[in-house]
CSV table of C-alpha atoms and ligand atoms in Angstrom, one decimal:
chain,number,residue,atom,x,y,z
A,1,UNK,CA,135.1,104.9,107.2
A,2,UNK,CA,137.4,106.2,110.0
A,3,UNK,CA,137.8,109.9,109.8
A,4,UNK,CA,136.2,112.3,107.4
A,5,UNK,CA,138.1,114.9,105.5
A,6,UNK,CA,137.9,118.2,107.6
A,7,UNK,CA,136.4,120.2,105.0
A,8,UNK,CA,133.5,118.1,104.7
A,9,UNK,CA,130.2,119.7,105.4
A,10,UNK,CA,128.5,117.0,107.9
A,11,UNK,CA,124.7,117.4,107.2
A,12,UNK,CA,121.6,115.9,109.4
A,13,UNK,CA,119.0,116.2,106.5
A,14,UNK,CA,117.2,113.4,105.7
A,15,UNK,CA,116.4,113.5,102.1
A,16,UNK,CA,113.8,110.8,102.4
A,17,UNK,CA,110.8,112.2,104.7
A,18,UNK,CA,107.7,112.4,104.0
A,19,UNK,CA,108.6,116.6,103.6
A,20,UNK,CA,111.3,116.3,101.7
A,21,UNK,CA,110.2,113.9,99.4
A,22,UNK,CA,106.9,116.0,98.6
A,23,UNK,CA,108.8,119.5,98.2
A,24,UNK,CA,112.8,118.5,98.0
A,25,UNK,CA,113.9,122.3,96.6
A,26,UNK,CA,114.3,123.9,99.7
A,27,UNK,CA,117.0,120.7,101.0
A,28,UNK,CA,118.5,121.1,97.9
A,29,UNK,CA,119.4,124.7,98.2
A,30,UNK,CA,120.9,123.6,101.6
A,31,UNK,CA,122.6,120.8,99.8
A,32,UNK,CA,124.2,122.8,97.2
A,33,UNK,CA,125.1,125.5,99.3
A,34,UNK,CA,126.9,123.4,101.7
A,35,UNK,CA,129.5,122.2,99.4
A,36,UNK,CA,130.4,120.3,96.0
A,37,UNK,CA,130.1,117.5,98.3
A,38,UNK,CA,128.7,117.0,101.6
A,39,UNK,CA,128.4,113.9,103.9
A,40,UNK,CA,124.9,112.9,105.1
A,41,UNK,CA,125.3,111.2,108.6
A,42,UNK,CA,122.1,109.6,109.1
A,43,UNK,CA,122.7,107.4,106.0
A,44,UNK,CA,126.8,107.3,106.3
A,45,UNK,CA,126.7,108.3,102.5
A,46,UNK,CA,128.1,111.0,100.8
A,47,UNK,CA,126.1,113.2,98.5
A,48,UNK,CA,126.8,115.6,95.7
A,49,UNK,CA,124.1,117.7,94.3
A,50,UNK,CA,125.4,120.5,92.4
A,51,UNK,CA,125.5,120.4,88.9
A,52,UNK,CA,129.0,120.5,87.9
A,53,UNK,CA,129.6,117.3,90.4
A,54,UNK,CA,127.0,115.2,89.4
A,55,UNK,CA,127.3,115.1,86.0
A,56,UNK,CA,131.2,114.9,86.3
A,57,UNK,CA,130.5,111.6,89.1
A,58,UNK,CA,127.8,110.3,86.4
A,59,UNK,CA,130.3,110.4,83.4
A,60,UNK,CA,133.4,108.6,85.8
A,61,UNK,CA,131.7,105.0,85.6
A,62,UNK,CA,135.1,103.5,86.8
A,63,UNK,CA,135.2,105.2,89.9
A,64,UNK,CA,131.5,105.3,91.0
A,65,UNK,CA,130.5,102.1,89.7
A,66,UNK,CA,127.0,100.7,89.8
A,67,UNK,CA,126.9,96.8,90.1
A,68,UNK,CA,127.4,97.5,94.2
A,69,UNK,CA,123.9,98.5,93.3
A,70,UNK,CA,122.3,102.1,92.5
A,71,UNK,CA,120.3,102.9,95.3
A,72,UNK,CA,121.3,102.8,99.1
A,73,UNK,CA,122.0,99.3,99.6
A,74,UNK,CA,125.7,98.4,98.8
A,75,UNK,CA,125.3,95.0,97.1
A,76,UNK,CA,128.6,93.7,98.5
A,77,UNK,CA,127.2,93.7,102.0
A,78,UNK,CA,123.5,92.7,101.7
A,79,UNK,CA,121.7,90.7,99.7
A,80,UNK,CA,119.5,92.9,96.7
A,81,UNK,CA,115.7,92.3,97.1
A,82,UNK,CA,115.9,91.3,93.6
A,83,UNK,CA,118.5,89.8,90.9
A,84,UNK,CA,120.4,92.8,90.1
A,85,UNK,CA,119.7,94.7,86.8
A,86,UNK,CA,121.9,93.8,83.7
A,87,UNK,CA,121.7,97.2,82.8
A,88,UNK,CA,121.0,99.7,85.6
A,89,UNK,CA,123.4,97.6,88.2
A,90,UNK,CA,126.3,96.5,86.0
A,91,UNK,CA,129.5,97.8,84.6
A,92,UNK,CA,131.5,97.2,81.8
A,93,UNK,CA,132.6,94.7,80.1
A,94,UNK,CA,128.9,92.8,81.3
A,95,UNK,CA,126.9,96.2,81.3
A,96,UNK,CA,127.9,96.9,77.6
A,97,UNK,CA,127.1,93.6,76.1
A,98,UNK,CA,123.3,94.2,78.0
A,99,UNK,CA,123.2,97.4,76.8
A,100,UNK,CA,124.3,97.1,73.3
A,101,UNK,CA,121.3,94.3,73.1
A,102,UNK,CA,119.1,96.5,74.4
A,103,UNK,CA,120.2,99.6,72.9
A,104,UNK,CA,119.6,97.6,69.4
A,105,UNK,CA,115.9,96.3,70.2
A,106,UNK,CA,115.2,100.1,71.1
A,107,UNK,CA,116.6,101.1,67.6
A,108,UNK,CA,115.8,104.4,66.1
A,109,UNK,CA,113.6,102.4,63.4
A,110,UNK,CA,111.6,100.6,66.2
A,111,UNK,CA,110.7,103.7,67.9
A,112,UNK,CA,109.9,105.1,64.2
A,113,UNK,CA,107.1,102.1,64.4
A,114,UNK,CA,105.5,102.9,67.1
A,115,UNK,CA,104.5,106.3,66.2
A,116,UNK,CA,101.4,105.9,64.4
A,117,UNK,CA,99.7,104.2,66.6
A,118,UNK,CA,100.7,106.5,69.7
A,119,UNK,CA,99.7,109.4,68.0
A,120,UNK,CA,96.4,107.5,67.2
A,121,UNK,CA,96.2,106.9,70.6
A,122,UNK,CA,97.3,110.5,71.5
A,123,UNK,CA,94.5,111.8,69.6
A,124,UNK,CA,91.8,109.7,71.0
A,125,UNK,CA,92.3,110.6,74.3
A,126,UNK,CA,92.8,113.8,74.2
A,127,UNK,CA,89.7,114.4,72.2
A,128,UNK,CA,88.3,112.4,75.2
A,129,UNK,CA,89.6,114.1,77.6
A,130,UNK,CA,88.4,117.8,76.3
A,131,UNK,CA,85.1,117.2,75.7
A,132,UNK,CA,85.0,116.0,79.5
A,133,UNK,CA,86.1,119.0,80.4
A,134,UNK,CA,87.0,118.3,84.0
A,135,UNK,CA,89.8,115.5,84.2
A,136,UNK,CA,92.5,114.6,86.2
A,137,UNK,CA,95.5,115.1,84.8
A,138,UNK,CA,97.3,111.8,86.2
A,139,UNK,CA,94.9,108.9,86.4
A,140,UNK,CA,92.9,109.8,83.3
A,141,UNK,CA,96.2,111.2,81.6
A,142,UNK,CA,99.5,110.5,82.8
A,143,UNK,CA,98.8,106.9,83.9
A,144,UNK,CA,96.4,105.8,81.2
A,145,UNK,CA,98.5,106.7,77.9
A,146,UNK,CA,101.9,104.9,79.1
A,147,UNK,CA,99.7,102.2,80.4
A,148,UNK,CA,97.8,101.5,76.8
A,149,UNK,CA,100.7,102.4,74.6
A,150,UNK,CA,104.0,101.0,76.6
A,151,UNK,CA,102.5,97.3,77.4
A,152,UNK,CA,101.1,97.1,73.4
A,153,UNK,CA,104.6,97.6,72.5
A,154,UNK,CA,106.3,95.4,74.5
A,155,UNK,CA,103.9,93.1,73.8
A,156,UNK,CA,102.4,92.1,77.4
A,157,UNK,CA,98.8,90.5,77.9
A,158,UNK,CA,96.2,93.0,78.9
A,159,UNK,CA,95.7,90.8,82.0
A,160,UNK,CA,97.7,92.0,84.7
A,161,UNK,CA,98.9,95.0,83.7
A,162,UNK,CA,97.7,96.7,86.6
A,163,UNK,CA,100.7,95.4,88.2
A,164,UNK,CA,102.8,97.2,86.8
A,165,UNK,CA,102.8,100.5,88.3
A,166,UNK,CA,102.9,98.7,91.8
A,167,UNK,CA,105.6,96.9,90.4
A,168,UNK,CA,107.8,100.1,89.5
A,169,UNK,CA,106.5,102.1,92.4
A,170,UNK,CA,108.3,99.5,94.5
A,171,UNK,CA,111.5,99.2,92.5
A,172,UNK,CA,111.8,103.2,93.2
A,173,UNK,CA,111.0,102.8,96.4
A,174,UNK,CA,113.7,100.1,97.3
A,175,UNK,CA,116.4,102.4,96.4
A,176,UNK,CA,115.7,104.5,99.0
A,177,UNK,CA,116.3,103.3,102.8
A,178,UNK,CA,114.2,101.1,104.3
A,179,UNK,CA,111.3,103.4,105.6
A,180,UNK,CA,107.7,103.0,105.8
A,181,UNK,CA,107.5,103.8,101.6
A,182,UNK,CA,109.3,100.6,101.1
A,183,UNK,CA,107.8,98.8,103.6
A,184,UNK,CA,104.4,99.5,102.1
A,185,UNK,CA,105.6,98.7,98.6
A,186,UNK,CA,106.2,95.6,99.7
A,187,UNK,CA,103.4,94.8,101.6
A,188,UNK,CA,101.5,92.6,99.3
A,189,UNK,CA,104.1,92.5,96.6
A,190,UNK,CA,104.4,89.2,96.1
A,191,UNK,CA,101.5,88.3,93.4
A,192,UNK,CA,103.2,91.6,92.0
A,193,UNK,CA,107.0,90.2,91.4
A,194,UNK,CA,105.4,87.3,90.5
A,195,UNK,CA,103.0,88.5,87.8
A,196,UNK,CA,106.5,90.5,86.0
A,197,UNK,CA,108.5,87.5,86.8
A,198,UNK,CA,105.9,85.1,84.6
A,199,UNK,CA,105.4,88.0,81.8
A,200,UNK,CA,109.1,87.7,81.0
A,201,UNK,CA,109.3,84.7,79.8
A,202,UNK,CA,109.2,84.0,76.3
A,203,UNK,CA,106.0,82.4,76.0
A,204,UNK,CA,104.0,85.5,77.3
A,205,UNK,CA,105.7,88.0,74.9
A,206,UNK,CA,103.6,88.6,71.7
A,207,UNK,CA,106.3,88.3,68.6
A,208,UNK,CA,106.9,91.6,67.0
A,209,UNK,CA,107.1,93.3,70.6
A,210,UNK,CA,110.2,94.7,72.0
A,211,UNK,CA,110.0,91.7,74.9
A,212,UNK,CA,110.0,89.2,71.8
A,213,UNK,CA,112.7,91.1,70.4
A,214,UNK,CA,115.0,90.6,73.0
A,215,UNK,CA,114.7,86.9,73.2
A,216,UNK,CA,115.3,87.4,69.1
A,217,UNK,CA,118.5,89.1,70.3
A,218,UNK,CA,119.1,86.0,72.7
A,219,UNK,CA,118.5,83.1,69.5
A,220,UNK,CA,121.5,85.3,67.8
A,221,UNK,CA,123.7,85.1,70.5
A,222,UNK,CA,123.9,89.0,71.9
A,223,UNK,CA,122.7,87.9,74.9
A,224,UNK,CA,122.0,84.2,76.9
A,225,UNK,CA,119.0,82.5,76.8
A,226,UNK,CA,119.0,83.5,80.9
A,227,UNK,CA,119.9,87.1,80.3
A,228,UNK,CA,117.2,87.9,77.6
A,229,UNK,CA,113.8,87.7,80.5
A,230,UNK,CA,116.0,89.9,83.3
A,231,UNK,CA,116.3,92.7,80.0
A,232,UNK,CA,112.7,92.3,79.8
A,233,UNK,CA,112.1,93.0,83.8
A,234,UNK,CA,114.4,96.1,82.9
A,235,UNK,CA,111.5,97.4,80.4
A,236,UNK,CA,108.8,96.3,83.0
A,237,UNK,CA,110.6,98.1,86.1
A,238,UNK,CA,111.8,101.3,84.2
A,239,UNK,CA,109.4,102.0,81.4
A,240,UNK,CA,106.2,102.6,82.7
A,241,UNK,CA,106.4,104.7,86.4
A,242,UNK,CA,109.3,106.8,84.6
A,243,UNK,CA,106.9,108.2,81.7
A,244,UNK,CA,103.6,108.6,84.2
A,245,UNK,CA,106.0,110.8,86.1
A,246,UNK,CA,107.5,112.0,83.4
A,247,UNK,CA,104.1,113.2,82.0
A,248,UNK,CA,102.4,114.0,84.5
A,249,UNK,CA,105.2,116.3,85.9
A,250,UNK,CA,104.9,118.0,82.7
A,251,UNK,CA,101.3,118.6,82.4
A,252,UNK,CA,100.6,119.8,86.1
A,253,UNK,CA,103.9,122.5,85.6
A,254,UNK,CA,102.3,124.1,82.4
A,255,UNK,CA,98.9,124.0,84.1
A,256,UNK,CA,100.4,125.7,87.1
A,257,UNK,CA,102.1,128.3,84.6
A,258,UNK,CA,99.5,129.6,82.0
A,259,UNK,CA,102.3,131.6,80.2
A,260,UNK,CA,103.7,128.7,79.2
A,261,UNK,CA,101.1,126.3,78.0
A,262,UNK,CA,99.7,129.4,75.8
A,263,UNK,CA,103.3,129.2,74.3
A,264,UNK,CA,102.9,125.4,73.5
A,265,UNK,CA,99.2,125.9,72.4
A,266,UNK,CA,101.0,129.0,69.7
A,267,UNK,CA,103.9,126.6,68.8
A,268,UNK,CA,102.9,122.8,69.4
A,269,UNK,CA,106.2,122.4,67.5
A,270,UNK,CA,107.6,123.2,70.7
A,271,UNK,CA,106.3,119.7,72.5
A,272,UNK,CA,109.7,118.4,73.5
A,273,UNK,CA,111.8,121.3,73.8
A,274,UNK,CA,108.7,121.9,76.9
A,275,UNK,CA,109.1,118.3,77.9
A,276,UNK,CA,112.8,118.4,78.1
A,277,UNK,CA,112.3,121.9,80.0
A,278,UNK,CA,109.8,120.4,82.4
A,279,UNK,CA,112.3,116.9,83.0
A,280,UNK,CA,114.9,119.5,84.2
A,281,UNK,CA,112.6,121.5,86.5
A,282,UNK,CA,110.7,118.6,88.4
A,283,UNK,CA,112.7,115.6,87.3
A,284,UNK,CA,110.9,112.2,87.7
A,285,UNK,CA,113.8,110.6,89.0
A,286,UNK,CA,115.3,112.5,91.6
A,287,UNK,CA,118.2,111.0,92.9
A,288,UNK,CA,120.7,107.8,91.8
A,289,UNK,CA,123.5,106.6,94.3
A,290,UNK,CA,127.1,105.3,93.0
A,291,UNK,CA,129.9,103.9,94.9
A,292,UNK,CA,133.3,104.4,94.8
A,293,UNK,CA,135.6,101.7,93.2
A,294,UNK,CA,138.9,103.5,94.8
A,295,UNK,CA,139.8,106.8,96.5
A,296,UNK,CA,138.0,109.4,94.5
A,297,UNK,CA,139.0,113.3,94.6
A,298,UNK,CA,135.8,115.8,94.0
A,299,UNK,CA,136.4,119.4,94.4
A,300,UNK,CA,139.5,118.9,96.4
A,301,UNK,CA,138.0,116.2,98.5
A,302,UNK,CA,138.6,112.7,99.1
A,303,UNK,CA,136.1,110.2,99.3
A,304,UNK,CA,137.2,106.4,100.0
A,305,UNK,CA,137.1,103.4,98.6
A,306,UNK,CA,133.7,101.4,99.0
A,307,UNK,CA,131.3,104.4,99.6
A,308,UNK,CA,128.1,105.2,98.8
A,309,UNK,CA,127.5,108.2,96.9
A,310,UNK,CA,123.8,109.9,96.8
A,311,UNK,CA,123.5,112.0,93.4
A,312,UNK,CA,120.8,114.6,93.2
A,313,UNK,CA,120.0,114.6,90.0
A,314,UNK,CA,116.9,116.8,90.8
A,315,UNK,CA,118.6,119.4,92.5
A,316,UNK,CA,121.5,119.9,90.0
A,317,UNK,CA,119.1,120.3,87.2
A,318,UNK,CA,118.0,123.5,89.5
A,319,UNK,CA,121.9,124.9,90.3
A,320,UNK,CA,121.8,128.3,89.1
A,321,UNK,CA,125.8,127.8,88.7
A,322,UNK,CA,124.2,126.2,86.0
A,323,UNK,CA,120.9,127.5,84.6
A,324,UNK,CA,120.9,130.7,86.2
A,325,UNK,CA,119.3,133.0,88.7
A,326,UNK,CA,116.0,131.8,86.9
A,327,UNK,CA,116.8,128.2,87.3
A,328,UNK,CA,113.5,127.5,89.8
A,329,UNK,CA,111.8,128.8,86.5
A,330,UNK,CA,109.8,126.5,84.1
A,331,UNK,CA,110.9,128.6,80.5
A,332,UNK,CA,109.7,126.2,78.1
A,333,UNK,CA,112.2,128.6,75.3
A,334,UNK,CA,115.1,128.2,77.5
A,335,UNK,CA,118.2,125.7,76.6
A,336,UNK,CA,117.8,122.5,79.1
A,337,UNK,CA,120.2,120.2,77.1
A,338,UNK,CA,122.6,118.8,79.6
A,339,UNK,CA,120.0,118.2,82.0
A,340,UNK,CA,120.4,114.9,84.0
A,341,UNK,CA,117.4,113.6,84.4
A,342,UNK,CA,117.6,111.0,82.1
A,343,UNK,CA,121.2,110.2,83.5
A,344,UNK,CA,124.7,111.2,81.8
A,345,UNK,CA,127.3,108.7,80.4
A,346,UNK,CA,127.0,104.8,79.8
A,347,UNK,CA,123.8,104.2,82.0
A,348,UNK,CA,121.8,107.2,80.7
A,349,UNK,CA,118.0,106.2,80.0
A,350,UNK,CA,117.7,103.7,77.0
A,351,UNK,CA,114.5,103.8,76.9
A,352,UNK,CA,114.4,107.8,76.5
A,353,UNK,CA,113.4,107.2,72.7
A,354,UNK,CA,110.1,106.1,73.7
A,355,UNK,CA,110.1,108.4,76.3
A,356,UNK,CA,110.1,111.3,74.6
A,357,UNK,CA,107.6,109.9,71.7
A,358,UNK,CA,105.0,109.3,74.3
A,359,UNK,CA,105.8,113.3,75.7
A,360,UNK,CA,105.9,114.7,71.9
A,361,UNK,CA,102.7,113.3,71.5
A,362,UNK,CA,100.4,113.8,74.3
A,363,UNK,CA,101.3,116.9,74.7
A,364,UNK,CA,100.7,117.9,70.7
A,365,UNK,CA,97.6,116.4,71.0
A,366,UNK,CA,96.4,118.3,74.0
A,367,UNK,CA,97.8,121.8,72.5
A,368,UNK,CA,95.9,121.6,69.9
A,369,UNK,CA,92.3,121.1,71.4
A,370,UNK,CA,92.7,122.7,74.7
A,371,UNK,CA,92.9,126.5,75.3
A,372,UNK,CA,93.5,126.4,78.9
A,373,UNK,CA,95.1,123.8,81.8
A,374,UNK,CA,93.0,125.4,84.5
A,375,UNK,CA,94.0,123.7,88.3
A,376,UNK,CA,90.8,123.2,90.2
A,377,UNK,CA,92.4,122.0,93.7
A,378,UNK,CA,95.8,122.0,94.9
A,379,UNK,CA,97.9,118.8,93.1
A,380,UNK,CA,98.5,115.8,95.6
A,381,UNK,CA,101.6,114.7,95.7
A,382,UNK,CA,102.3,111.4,95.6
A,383,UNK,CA,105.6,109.8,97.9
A,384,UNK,CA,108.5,107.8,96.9
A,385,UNK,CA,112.0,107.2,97.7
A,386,UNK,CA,113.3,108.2,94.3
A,387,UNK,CA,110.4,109.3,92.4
A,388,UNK,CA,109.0,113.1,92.3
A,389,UNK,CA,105.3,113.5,91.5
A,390,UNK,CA,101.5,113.9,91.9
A,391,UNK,CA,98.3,111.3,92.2
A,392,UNK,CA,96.0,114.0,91.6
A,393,UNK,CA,96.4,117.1,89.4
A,394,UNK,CA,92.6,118.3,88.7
A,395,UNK,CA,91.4,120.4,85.8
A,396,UNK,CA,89.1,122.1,84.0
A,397,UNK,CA,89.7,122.7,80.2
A,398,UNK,CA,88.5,124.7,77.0
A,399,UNK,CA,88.2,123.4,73.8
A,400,UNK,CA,90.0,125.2,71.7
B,1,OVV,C1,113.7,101.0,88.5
B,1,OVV,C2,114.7,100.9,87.4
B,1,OVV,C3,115.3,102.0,86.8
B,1,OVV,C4,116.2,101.9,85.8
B,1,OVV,C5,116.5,100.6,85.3
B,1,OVV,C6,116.0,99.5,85.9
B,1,OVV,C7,115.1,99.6,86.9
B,1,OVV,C8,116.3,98.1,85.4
B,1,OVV,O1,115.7,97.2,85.9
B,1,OVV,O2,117.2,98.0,84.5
């Protein structure tokens, strides 16, 4: 890059600190008030975080591509820690051949199979969990449903699966630049890669799961025989860490705001309009980069061929050019469709399905048998490069 546009805004923040990665909002105020887009010098990147310009940037998959990789790193000039993603760091034609195989394993019908014995599950715990009493809302809630449920379904062994959130943790992380997060993600990550590396292959995959499946989809040709254990790393990578988050960011928002939870507990119906609601206002995934394919024009302003582009999809799910002066709100009533937490356009979640089943039903299950979400310390939050949320959110609870 030689010279910058002279209406760019030329920031110093460093959206990955320690600070700003446990409480981003006030940066993203700044970042949104600066300008539709800004240019972030420490990282040479540019960065959008309005609402407006990141969902437009997230539905232009021609001009802010992903395959040169969708975190910091620009895949044509370093190597990627890891093969790249056929999904999450592809584009068409390649990333709608992946998709469409993996879109069809995570059919409608599938999902419909798997509710049963989530709500079964669901139930359990939260029966469990209320007669304790005092629990903590991620490592007896957050982390242990999408652990139980999430692996059955795919189809994993039980052995190893405590690899997995490690495993995530560090794919999250290595979006980000490489800081002490990432360097202690992959501290001892070897036995990790290698433990999801051997539980994609065919052999390890019980038949009927949604691993098996896609080696199905492989026999009949949608995909190669090489293609069908990277889809399965997808699941493995983005299915687990994404849902604990998910949850957990849910869970310690209504317990933080009593009004709200009291409307969930009067109207359980309302499970994943709330979850939907609480994605939007601490979203799991906080930020995605792009980069550019040719000269792109935001807002008036031209951004070059072969940049990066940092999105925040966390703060434009809080612009109030968007939601309103009550967008730092959590309204579990209010509207939050067009959110972009899951993502927007060809590379938004495919696993959100499941997702939001595993949401619907933890939190149903815990509406019904507990009056109140009371906090009993401060949350802790827990630090990563692209992920917001907590390792401890204690309670007490009721029974209803
Ligand atoms: C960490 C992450 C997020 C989304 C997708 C993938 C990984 C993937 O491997 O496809």
């Amino acid at each position: 890059m030689s010279a910058l546009p002279s209406a760019i805004e030329v920031l110093d923040i460093d959206p990955f600190t320690d600070e700003n990665l446990a409480d981003p909002y006030p940066m993203h105020e700044r970042l949104r008030e600066a300008g539709p887009v800004v240019y972030l010098e420490r990282y040479r990147v540019w960065a959008m975080a309005r609402h407006a310009e990141v969902y437009a940037s997230l539905t232009d998959h021609d001009t802010f591509c992903s395959s040169r990789g969708a975190g910091l790193s620009d895949f044509h000039k370093e190597k990627p820690w890891r093969p790249p993603s056929l999904l999450l760091e592809a584009d068409p034609p390649a990333h709608t051949v992946a998709r469409g195989a993996m879109g069809r394993v995570i059919s409608a019908s599938t999902v419909r199979g798997f509710r049963e014995t989530f709500r079964a599950e669901a139930e359990e715990l939260a029966d469990k969990l209320v007669a304790l009493r005092r629990f903590d809302a991620i490592t007896d809630l957050a982390e242990r449903y999408p652990l139980k449920v999430f692996p059955d379904a795919v189809g994993l062994p039980e052995e190893g699966r405590e690899n997995l959130l490690p495993y995530g943790a560090l794919a999250f992380n290595a979006f980000g630049p490489h800081n002490h997060l990432l360097e202690r993600a992959l501290a001892g990550a070897a036995p990790v890669q290698r433990w999801i590396q051997d539980s994609c292959r065919r052999d390890a995959l019980a038949p009927g799961g949604l691993g098996s499946k896609l080696w199905d989809a492989a026999d009949r040709g949608e995909i190669t025989h090489e293609q069908a254990p990277l889809l399965v790393r997808s699941l493995l990578s983005a299915g687990v860490d994404t849902t604990v988050h998910g949850i957990g960011n849910t869970i310690q928002a209504l317990s933080a705001n009593p009004d709200q939870w009291a409307r969930l507990r009067e109207n359980p119906a309302l499970a994943r309009f709330a979850f939907d609601e609480a994605l939007r206002y601490e979203s799991p995934v906080q930020t995605f980069f792009r980069t550019t394919t040719r000269e792109a024009e935001v807002a008036g302003i031209g951004i070059p061929e072969g940049e990066k582009v940092l999105l925040f999809l966390g703060a434009a799910n809080r612009d109030p050019r968007k939601w309103g002066p009550d967008a730092d709100r959590l309204d579990i009533t209010r509207k939050a469709t067009g959110h972009v937490a899951f993502g927007m356009g060809i590379h938004q979640c495919v696993g959100q399905p499941i997702a939001r089943l595993e949401a619907e039903l933890v939190l149903t299950a815990l509406a019904e048998r507990a009056a109140r979400l009371e906090p009993t310390a401060e949350p802790v939050p827990t630090l990563n490069n692209t992920l917001k949320g907590w390792s401890r959110v204690p309670l007490l609870t009721h029974p209803a």
